[in-house]
Short mmCIF file of C-alpha atoms and ligand atoms in Angstrom, two decimals:
data_model
loop_
_atom_site.label_atom_id
_atom_site.label_comp_id
_atom_site.label_asym_id
_atom_site.label_seq_id
_atom_site.Cartn_x
_atom_site.Cartn_y
_atom_site.Cartn_z
CA MET L 1 31.06 8.54 9.07
CA LYS L 2 29.92 7.55 12.71
CA SER L 3 28.39 4.33 13.52
CA ARG L 4 27.57 3.72 17.25
CA ILE L 5 25.99 0.82 19.10
CA PHE L 6 24.59 0.78 22.60
CA TYR L 7 22.96 -2.25 23.71
CA PRO L 8 22.31 -2.91 27.14
CA THR L 9 19.83 -6.01 26.96
CA GLU L 10 20.68 -9.41 27.71
CA VAL L 11 18.78 -11.59 25.32
CA VAL L 12 18.14 -15.34 26.15
CA ILE L 13 16.59 -17.74 23.60
CA GLU L 14 15.56 -20.68 24.99
CA ALA L 15 12.34 -23.26 24.29
CA GLY L 16 10.46 -23.71 27.51
CA GLY L 17 12.54 -20.70 29.21
CA HIS L 18 9.51 -19.17 30.64
CA ARG L 19 9.40 -21.92 33.26
CA ASN L 20 12.67 -20.95 34.26
CA LEU L 21 12.27 -17.13 34.40
CA LEU L 22 13.28 -16.47 37.83
CA SER L 23 16.55 -18.16 37.20
CA TYR L 24 17.69 -15.31 35.24
CA ALA L 25 16.54 -12.79 37.63
CA PRO L 26 17.16 -14.07 40.95
CA ASN L 27 17.05 -10.79 43.21
CA ILE L 28 13.47 -9.99 42.69
CA LYS L 29 10.97 -9.66 45.79
CA ARG L 30 8.01 -8.14 44.17
CA LEU L 31 7.11 -8.76 40.68
CA PHE L 32 4.28 -7.10 38.71
CA ALA L 33 3.65 -8.67 35.67
CA VAL L 34 1.64 -7.24 32.69
CA THR L 35 -0.05 -9.22 29.92
CA GLY L 36 -2.88 -9.36 27.42
CA HIS L 37 -6.40 -10.50 27.54
CA SER L 38 -6.47 -14.12 27.69
CA ALA L 39 -3.78 -16.24 25.64
CA MET L 40 -1.35 -16.71 28.43
CA GLU L 41 -3.61 -17.62 31.06
CA LYS L 42 -5.34 -20.09 28.69
CA ALA L 43 -2.03 -21.73 27.82
CA GLY L 44 -1.41 -22.19 31.38
CA VAL L 45 1.86 -19.67 31.04
CA LEU L 46 0.79 -17.44 34.16
CA ASP L 47 0.33 -20.38 36.04
CA ALA L 48 4.02 -21.37 35.18
CA VAL L 49 5.15 -18.18 36.49
CA ARG L 50 2.98 -18.22 39.62
CA ALA L 51 4.51 -21.40 40.40
CA GLN L 52 7.90 -20.17 40.12
CA CYS L 53 7.23 -17.10 42.28
CA ALA L 54 5.52 -19.44 44.98
CA THR L 55 8.74 -21.58 45.25
CA ALA L 56 11.16 -18.79 45.31
CA GLY L 57 9.03 -16.64 47.71
CA VAL L 58 8.58 -14.02 45.44
CA GLU L 59 5.49 -11.66 45.65
CA LEU L 60 3.51 -11.63 42.47
CA CYS L 61 0.68 -9.36 40.99
CA VAL L 62 -0.50 -10.27 37.53
CA HIS L 63 -2.31 -7.27 35.63
CA LYS L 64 -4.35 -8.83 32.51
CA GLY L 65 -6.07 -7.24 30.03
CA ILE L 66 -3.86 -4.90 27.58
CA SER L 67 -5.44 -4.39 24.47
CA THR L 68 -3.78 -3.99 21.15
CA ASN L 69 -3.34 -0.06 20.84
CA PRO L 70 -3.25 0.68 24.42
CA LEU L 71 -4.55 3.85 25.49
CA HIS L 72 -2.58 6.41 27.70
CA THR L 73 -5.46 6.46 30.41
CA ASP L 74 -5.04 2.56 30.57
CA VAL L 75 -1.38 2.65 31.08
CA ASP L 76 -1.81 5.44 33.72
CA ALA L 77 -3.99 2.78 35.52
CA VAL L 78 -1.60 0.15 35.53
CA VAL L 79 0.77 2.43 37.04
CA GLU L 80 -1.62 3.27 39.90
CA ALA L 81 -2.04 -0.68 40.52
CA CYS L 82 1.36 -1.13 40.30
CA ARG L 83 2.13 1.65 42.79
CA VAL L 84 -0.54 0.25 45.09
CA PHE L 85 1.32 -3.15 44.86
CA GLY L 86 4.74 -1.67 45.36
CA ALA L 87 6.55 -3.50 42.55
CA ASP L 88 10.78 -3.81 42.50
CA THR L 89 10.72 -5.44 39.11
CA ILE L 90 8.16 -5.35 35.95
CA LEU L 91 7.40 -8.40 33.73
CA GLY L 92 6.32 -7.57 30.33
CA ILE L 93 4.88 -11.14 28.83
CA GLY L 94 2.77 -10.93 25.61
CA GLY L 95 2.75 -9.20 22.25
CA GLY L 96 4.23 -5.68 21.97
CA SER L 97 1.15 -4.04 23.50
CA SER L 98 1.77 -5.70 26.81
CA ILE L 99 5.43 -5.22 26.46
CA ASP L 100 5.19 -1.51 25.62
CA VAL L 101 2.66 -0.93 28.60
CA ALA L 102 5.29 -2.73 30.98
CA LYS L 103 7.86 -0.56 29.70
CA MET L 104 5.69 2.69 30.41
CA VAL L 105 4.62 1.46 33.71
CA ALA L 106 8.41 0.57 34.71
CA MET L 107 9.60 4.34 33.53
CA VAL L 108 6.46 6.36 35.03
CA MET L 109 7.02 4.66 38.55
CA THR L 110 10.24 6.35 38.69
CA ASN L 111 9.89 9.55 36.84
CA GLY L 112 6.25 10.27 37.52
CA GLY L 113 3.46 12.01 35.92
CA SER L 114 0.89 10.44 33.32
CA CYS L 115 2.85 8.24 30.36
CA TRP L 116 1.62 10.83 27.94
CA ASP L 117 3.67 13.54 29.39
CA TYR L 118 6.75 12.00 27.85
CA ILE L 119 5.10 11.96 24.38
CA SER L 120 6.51 14.88 22.48
CA ILE L 121 3.84 16.99 20.25
CA GLY L 122 5.34 19.70 17.66
CA GLY L 123 8.69 18.59 19.07
CA LYS L 124 8.16 19.05 22.55
CA SER L 125 7.11 16.86 25.55
CA LEU L 126 5.86 18.00 29.16
CA ARG L 127 8.38 15.84 30.75
CA LYS L 128 11.70 13.93 29.92
CA ILE L 129 12.77 10.71 31.29
CA GLU L 130 15.47 11.49 33.68
CA THR L 131 15.51 8.43 36.09
CA PRO L 132 16.38 4.99 35.16
CA THR L 133 13.19 2.52 35.08
CA LEU L 134 12.49 -0.16 37.47
CA PRO L 135 14.03 -3.27 36.13
CA LEU L 136 12.18 -4.80 33.15
CA ILE L 137 11.91 -8.24 31.76
CA ALA L 138 10.31 -8.61 28.26
CA VAL L 139 9.04 -11.97 27.38
CA PRO L 140 7.48 -11.43 23.64
CA THR L 141 4.98 -13.86 22.74
CA THR L 142 4.75 -12.32 18.99
CA SER L 143 7.49 -12.32 16.69
CA GLY L 144 6.77 -8.68 15.55
CA THR L 145 7.52 -5.39 17.37
CA GLY L 146 10.87 -5.91 18.63
CA SER L 147 9.79 -4.06 21.74
CA GLU L 148 11.73 -6.38 23.71
CA SER L 149 15.03 -4.66 22.12
CA THR L 150 13.91 -1.34 21.51
CA PRO L 151 14.18 1.89 23.29
CA TYR L 152 10.64 2.92 22.44
CA ALA L 153 7.05 2.43 23.94
CA VAL L 154 4.01 3.31 21.74
CA VAL L 155 0.77 4.60 23.15
CA THR L 156 -2.39 6.22 21.90
CA HIS L 157 -4.01 9.14 23.53
CA ALA L 158 -7.50 8.33 24.74
CA GLU L 159 -9.20 11.39 23.44
CA THR L 160 -7.29 12.43 20.31
CA LYS L 161 -6.32 9.15 19.34
CA MET L 162 -2.96 10.29 18.38
CA LYS L 163 -0.77 7.29 18.39
CA LYS L 164 2.91 7.94 19.28
CA GLY L 165 6.17 6.57 20.58
CA MET L 166 8.54 7.80 23.18
CA GLY L 167 12.09 6.82 23.00
CA HIS L 168 14.94 6.84 25.60
CA SER L 169 17.78 4.60 26.23
CA PHE L 170 16.49 4.01 29.78
CA LEU L 171 13.47 1.91 27.97
CA TYR L 172 15.73 -0.81 26.77
CA PRO L 173 14.35 -4.05 28.86
CA GLU L 174 17.01 -5.54 31.10
CA MET L 175 16.28 -8.81 29.85
CA ALA L 176 14.60 -10.33 26.84
CA LEU L 177 13.48 -13.99 26.72
CA LEU L 178 12.43 -15.30 23.45
CA ASP L 179 10.78 -18.70 24.03
CA PRO L 180 9.44 -20.23 20.86
CA GLU L 181 7.04 -22.31 23.10
CA LEU L 182 5.09 -19.00 23.70
CA LEU L 183 5.58 -18.25 20.10
CA ALA L 184 4.11 -21.59 18.95
CA LEU L 185 0.97 -20.49 20.82
CA MET L 186 0.02 -17.79 18.35
CA PRO L 187 -2.86 -18.18 15.99
CA LEU L 188 -1.63 -18.22 12.39
CA GLU L 189 -3.39 -14.77 11.79
CA GLN L 190 -1.00 -13.37 14.47
CA VAL L 191 2.08 -15.12 13.26
CA ALA L 192 1.25 -13.24 9.75
CA VAL L 193 0.39 -9.95 11.05
CA THR L 194 3.24 -9.61 13.60
CA GLY L 195 5.63 -11.28 11.13
CA PHE L 196 4.85 -8.51 8.77
CA ASP L 197 5.60 -5.97 11.30
CA ALA L 198 8.91 -7.57 11.94
CA PHE L 199 9.48 -7.54 8.02
CA GLY L 200 8.63 -3.74 7.85
CA GLN L 201 10.99 -2.87 10.69
CA ALA L 202 13.86 -4.89 9.32
CA LEU L 203 13.56 -3.37 5.92
CA GLU L 204 13.12 0.13 7.33
CA GLY L 205 15.93 -0.09 9.87
CA TYR L 206 17.89 -1.42 6.80
CA THR L 207 17.03 1.10 4.34
CA SER L 208 16.80 4.20 6.88
CA GLY L 209 17.72 7.64 5.97
CA ARG L 210 19.87 7.57 9.00
CA SER L 211 21.58 4.13 7.86
CA THR L 212 24.81 3.40 10.04
CA LEU L 213 26.90 0.49 9.83
CA HIS L 214 25.39 -1.08 12.49
CA SER L 215 21.76 -0.43 11.77
CA GLU L 216 22.39 -1.76 8.03
CA PHE L 217 24.21 -4.88 9.62
CA TYR L 218 21.18 -5.65 12.15
CA GLY L 219 18.41 -4.62 9.60
CA TYR L 220 19.62 -6.96 6.77
CA SER L 221 20.49 -9.80 9.28
CA ALA L 222 16.95 -9.50 10.61
CA LEU L 223 15.42 -9.34 7.11
CA LYS L 224 17.31 -12.61 6.06
CA LEU L 225 16.26 -14.56 9.33
CA ILE L 226 12.79 -13.26 8.48
CA ALA L 227 12.86 -14.01 4.56
CA GLU L 228 14.13 -17.77 5.70
CA ASN L 229 11.47 -18.43 8.36
CA PHE L 230 8.67 -16.60 7.73
CA GLU L 231 6.71 -18.93 5.57
CA ARG L 232 7.93 -21.92 7.67
CA VAL L 233 6.34 -20.60 11.22
CA PHE L 234 3.38 -20.30 9.13
CA ASP L 235 3.27 -23.43 7.62
CA CYS L 236 4.68 -25.65 10.42
CA PRO L 237 4.03 -23.90 13.80
CA GLU L 238 5.49 -26.94 15.84
CA ASP L 239 9.11 -26.14 14.15
CA LEU L 240 10.34 -24.36 17.33
CA GLU L 241 13.51 -23.89 15.54
CA ALA L 242 12.06 -21.79 12.75
CA LYS L 243 10.22 -19.88 15.36
CA ALA L 244 13.12 -19.20 17.54
CA LYS L 245 14.90 -17.78 14.17
CA MET L 246 11.77 -15.75 13.22
CA ALA L 247 12.12 -14.42 17.00
CA TRP L 248 15.29 -13.80 16.62
CA GLY L 249 14.82 -12.04 13.36
CA ALA L 250 12.26 -9.60 14.98
CA THR L 251 14.38 -8.84 18.07
CA LEU L 252 17.52 -8.10 15.48
CA ALA L 253 14.79 -5.77 13.44
CA GLY L 254 14.37 -4.28 16.86
CA VAL L 255 18.06 -3.63 17.38
CA SER L 256 18.23 -1.96 14.19
CA ILE L 257 15.53 0.38 14.39
CA GLY L 258 16.57 1.05 17.93
CA LEU L 259 19.69 2.80 16.44
CA VAL L 260 17.80 4.60 13.86
CA ASP L 261 14.20 4.66 14.20
CA VAL L 262 11.57 3.30 11.96
CA ASN L 263 10.44 5.55 8.80
CA LEU L 264 7.84 5.91 6.14
CA ALA L 265 5.38 3.02 6.25
CA HIS L 266 5.71 3.01 10.18
CA ALA L 267 4.90 6.70 10.51
CA MET L 268 1.64 6.16 7.96
CA SER L 269 0.59 2.93 10.19
CA HIS L 270 0.10 4.67 13.39
CA PRO L 271 -2.82 6.79 12.68
CA LEU L 272 -4.40 4.02 11.13
CA SER L 273 -3.99 2.30 14.57
CA GLY L 274 -4.78 5.20 16.60
CA ARG L 275 -7.74 6.48 14.79
CA TYR L 276 -9.37 3.01 13.39
CA ASN L 277 -7.92 0.44 15.72
CA ILE L 278 -6.17 -1.53 13.06
CA GLN L 279 -3.59 -3.79 14.81
CA HIS L 280 0.09 -2.66 14.08
CA GLY L 281 1.33 -5.23 11.87
CA ARG L 282 -1.80 -5.08 9.77
CA ALA L 283 -1.28 -1.31 9.55
CA VAL L 284 2.41 -1.71 8.91
CA ALA L 285 1.56 -4.13 5.85
CA LEU L 286 -1.04 -2.14 4.45
CA CYS L 287 1.59 0.78 4.11
CA THR L 288 4.77 -1.13 3.21
CA ALA L 289 4.31 -1.79 -0.62
CA PRO L 290 3.60 2.14 -1.38
CA ALA L 291 6.51 2.97 0.81
CA ILE L 292 9.01 0.74 -0.97
CA TRP L 293 7.88 1.89 -4.59
CA PHE L 294 8.05 5.80 -3.06
CA ASN L 295 11.64 5.01 -1.91
CA ARG L 296 12.69 2.88 -4.65
CA ALA L 297 15.26 5.45 -6.07
CA HIS L 298 16.80 6.42 -3.05
CA VAL L 299 18.18 3.26 -1.40
CA GLY L 300 20.98 2.45 -3.63
CA ASP L 301 20.96 -1.37 -4.16
CA LYS L 302 19.25 -2.24 -0.92
CA TYR L 303 15.95 -3.35 -2.55
CA SER L 304 17.76 -5.70 -4.98
CA GLN L 305 19.63 -7.02 -2.07
CA ALA L 306 16.62 -7.50 -0.06
CA ALA L 307 14.59 -8.94 -3.05
CA ALA L 308 17.35 -11.42 -3.37
CA LEU L 309 16.60 -12.86 0.02
CA PHE L 310 13.17 -13.71 -1.30
CA GLY L 311 14.77 -15.24 -4.55
CA GLY L 312 14.41 -12.23 -6.70
CA GLY L 313 16.35 -8.92 -7.10
CA GLY L 314 18.82 -7.51 -9.71
CA GLY L 315 18.12 -5.10 -12.53
CA SER L 316 17.15 -1.42 -12.25
CA ASN L 317 15.54 0.24 -9.20
CA ASP L 318 12.31 0.00 -10.65
CA GLU L 319 12.94 -3.93 -11.35
CA SER L 320 14.49 -4.46 -7.66
CA ALA L 321 11.47 -2.51 -6.21
CA LYS L 322 8.81 -4.58 -8.05
CA SER L 323 10.56 -7.71 -7.21
CA LEU L 324 10.58 -6.87 -3.66
CA ILE L 325 6.78 -5.74 -3.47
CA LYS L 326 5.88 -9.14 -5.68
CA ALA L 327 7.59 -11.28 -2.99
CA PHE L 328 5.55 -9.21 -0.15
CA TYR L 329 2.15 -9.67 -2.08
CA ARG L 330 2.73 -13.17 -2.46
CA LEU L 331 2.96 -13.71 1.36
CA ALA L 332 0.04 -11.26 2.19
CA GLU L 333 -1.94 -13.33 -0.29
CA LYS L 334 -0.93 -16.77 1.16
CA PHE L 335 -1.40 -15.30 4.53
CA GLY L 336 -4.84 -14.07 3.82
CA VAL L 337 -3.77 -10.63 4.99
CA SER L 338 -5.84 -7.89 2.83
CA LEU L 339 -3.78 -5.25 1.68
CA GLU L 340 -6.66 -2.86 0.78
CA LEU L 341 -7.50 -0.64 3.46
CA LYS L 342 -11.29 -0.19 1.83
CA SER L 343 -11.81 -3.77 2.51
CA TYR L 344 -11.56 -3.12 6.41
CA GLY L 345 -15.28 -1.83 6.59
CA LEU L 346 -14.01 1.46 8.33
CA GLY L 347 -16.65 3.73 6.32
CA ASP L 348 -14.73 7.05 5.31
CA VAL L 349 -11.44 7.72 6.44
CA ASP L 350 -10.32 11.12 6.90
CA MET L 351 -7.44 10.90 4.28
CA ASP L 352 -6.22 14.61 5.60
CA ALA L 353 -6.32 13.61 9.46
CA VAL L 354 -4.25 10.46 8.91
CA THR L 355 -1.87 12.44 6.88
CA THR L 356 -1.43 15.25 9.32
CA ASP L 357 -0.92 12.66 12.29
CA ALA L 358 1.69 10.75 10.06
CA LEU L 359 3.56 13.91 9.53
CA GLU L 360 3.48 14.44 13.30
CA ILE L 361 5.36 11.14 13.85
CA GLY L 362 9.14 12.19 14.29
CA ALA L 363 10.32 8.97 12.48
CA ILE L 364 8.98 10.11 9.08
CA ASN L 365 12.07 12.72 9.21
CA THR L 366 14.23 9.75 8.80
CA ASN L 367 12.76 8.45 5.82
CA VAL L 368 15.46 8.07 3.11
CA ARG L 369 13.46 10.17 0.76
CA PRO L 370 12.06 13.26 2.30
CA VAL L 371 8.21 13.61 2.29
CA THR L 372 5.75 16.36 1.65
CA PHE L 373 1.99 16.37 2.74
CA ASP L 374 0.90 15.82 -0.74
CA ASP L 375 3.35 12.67 -1.25
CA VAL L 376 1.87 11.04 1.98
CA ARG L 377 -1.77 11.96 1.26
CA THR L 378 -1.08 10.14 -2.17
CA LEU L 379 0.51 7.21 -0.75
CA PHE L 380 -2.51 6.91 1.70
CA SER L 381 -4.96 6.96 -1.27
CA HIS L 382 -2.76 3.94 -2.67
CA VAL L 383 -3.10 2.34 0.88
CA TRP L 384 -6.72 2.66 0.21
CA GLU L 385 -6.86 0.84 -2.96
CA GLY L 386 -4.31 -1.63 -2.30
CA ARG L 387 -1.90 -0.30 -4.99
CA TYR L 388 1.63 0.57 -4.81
CA ALA L 389 1.50 3.20 -7.23
O1 NZQ Z 1 -4.56 -10.04 24.50
P1 NZQ Z 1 -4.07 -11.62 24.50
O2 NZQ Z 1 -5.17 -12.73 24.93
O3 NZQ Z 1 -2.89 -11.62 25.27
O4 NZQ Z 1 -4.09 -12.07 22.76
C1 NZQ Z 1 -3.28 -11.21 22.07
C2 NZQ Z 1 -3.79 -10.00 21.20
O5 NZQ Z 1 -5.12 -10.58 21.11
C3 NZQ Z 1 -2.39 -12.05 20.91
N1 NZQ Z 1 -1.42 -12.90 21.20
C4 NZQ Z 1 -0.04 -12.28 21.66
N2 NZQ Z 1 0.72 -13.27 21.61
C5 NZQ Z 1 0.06 -14.37 21.53
C6 NZQ Z 1 -1.32 -14.02 21.22
N3 NZQ Z 1 -2.37 -14.99 21.17
C7 NZQ Z 1 -1.66 -16.40 21.38
N4 NZQ Z 1 -0.59 -16.85 21.63
C8 NZQ Z 1 0.43 -15.95 21.69
N5 NZQ Z 1 1.70 -16.20 21.90
O6 NZQ Z 1 -2.43 -11.15 19.97
C9 NZQ Z 1 -3.05 -10.04 19.99
C10 NZQ Z 1 -2.23 -8.78 19.52
O7 NZQ Z 1 -1.49 -8.39 20.70
P2 NZQ Z 1 -0.79 -7.00 20.55
O8 NZQ Z 1 0.16 -7.33 21.62
O9 NZQ Z 1 -1.60 -6.25 20.38
O10 NZQ Z 1 0.61 -7.59 19.11
P3 NZQ Z 1 1.88 -6.67 18.84
O11 NZQ Z 1 2.65 -7.84 19.14
O12 NZQ Z 1 1.59 -6.90 17.18
O13 NZQ Z 1 1.94 -5.50 19.38
C11 NZQ Z 1 1.51 -4.37 19.00
C12 NZQ Z 1 2.04 -3.19 19.59
O14 NZQ Z 1 3.45 -2.79 19.92
C13 NZQ Z 1 3.55 -1.42 19.25
C14 NZQ Z 1 2.52 -1.25 18.26
O15 NZQ Z 1 2.52 0.02 17.91
C15 NZQ Z 1 1.40 -1.95 18.91
O16 NZQ Z 1 0.82 -0.80 20.05
N6 NZQ Z 1 5.18 -1.45 18.61
C16 NZQ Z 1 5.91 -1.12 19.58
C17 NZQ Z 1 7.29 -0.90 19.12
C18 NZQ Z 1 8.32 -0.75 20.25
N7 NZQ Z 1 8.03 -0.73 21.28
O17 NZQ Z 1 9.53 -0.56 19.78
C19 NZQ Z 1 7.62 -0.78 17.89
C20 NZQ Z 1 6.73 -1.18 17.04
O18 NZQ Z 1 6.90 -0.55 15.63
C21 NZQ Z 1 5.13 -0.88 17.30
O19 NZQ Z 1 5.08 0.39 17.07
MN1 MN Z 2 6.33 -1.99 14.25
#
């Protein structure tokens, strides 16, 4: 038995903390900020960062426009802009997409090449991460991906549409700031969709085939916080304490998967996002119930424990899995998140291609129950119909 924790990130939870950002990182001279399209600008958050930099004499370059499911060519263009600016520190402020791009920028700045060179295909990557990244500050504005607390970054190839993650301990940010004021800006659709990602990651971390004492503890603790706060953050967006707890749940889920990786539902989600541009949390939500049912006889009493957090649990493996799925379906219905892939207006989905891509995601090998091509193909047919079996 072996269980190891390595966690190099300073995590601050502070309502309004984005207005004190530089107090946590006093030695910056040239800050390169990466963010999404418009949410942070509209809410005046970027102005708050600009004002601090002006007061502290820090040169700031803000790079806006990161889209959900960022392409490798987009990341490479941001690296170029960052090189021209000559940053000494990178700030990712936004959803997981912005933070992932910030991570890859911080890494490619010191390691060179294209971000795609670090993605492994068939078990091999062109380059390896060998040099520590530029210092990176992550300010998540969704409570979902845990990018602020994982050693991963995820990117889609512009031509092949293959979406894959890279992993290295250097990709842990130096600092993560969870500011519930920023999370309160999320539209309800994002609260729901990104929350399902956090739920999925907590569950996958908790029930991983590579489970350790540490990953189980962080996965379960994350799931508990998410179970207790998910509906609350949807129903009462002004409740900053609930927002902070949900954010901490998402971060802890990130810590858990940072130790043991994600598994089945996440591996299946990536081709849906890469090929059909479905937002990550939605793709994870689509795949989660079939994955729970598939794994039900292989997770000991963990689904019972998980279901108990939602007021159910107990009984046989089948009963526990059904209870957990029922809780999950209830939330999806309440939040208006469709779990039928066929309702997404995608036309024909190439089931063989998404299955092949899912099997190329290394994380699938950490699933507690080994999967075959036929298993995953069948699971995708359930996802299409919105059934768990
Ligand atoms: O573009 P803007 O205007 O910023 O709007 C964004 C975007 O439209 C909006 N948004 C985010 N925070 C907001 C907000 N709107 C209002 N108020 C706020 N506070 O939300 C939309 C989606 O943003 P995005 O960053 O794409 O969402 P998410 O946080 O779900 O991130 C998804 C990405 O993270 C990756 C996913 O694959 C995907 O690419 N993941 C990263 C992981 C990691 N690094 O460890 C693990 C995860 O499993 C995941 O794969
Ligand atoms: Mn995820």
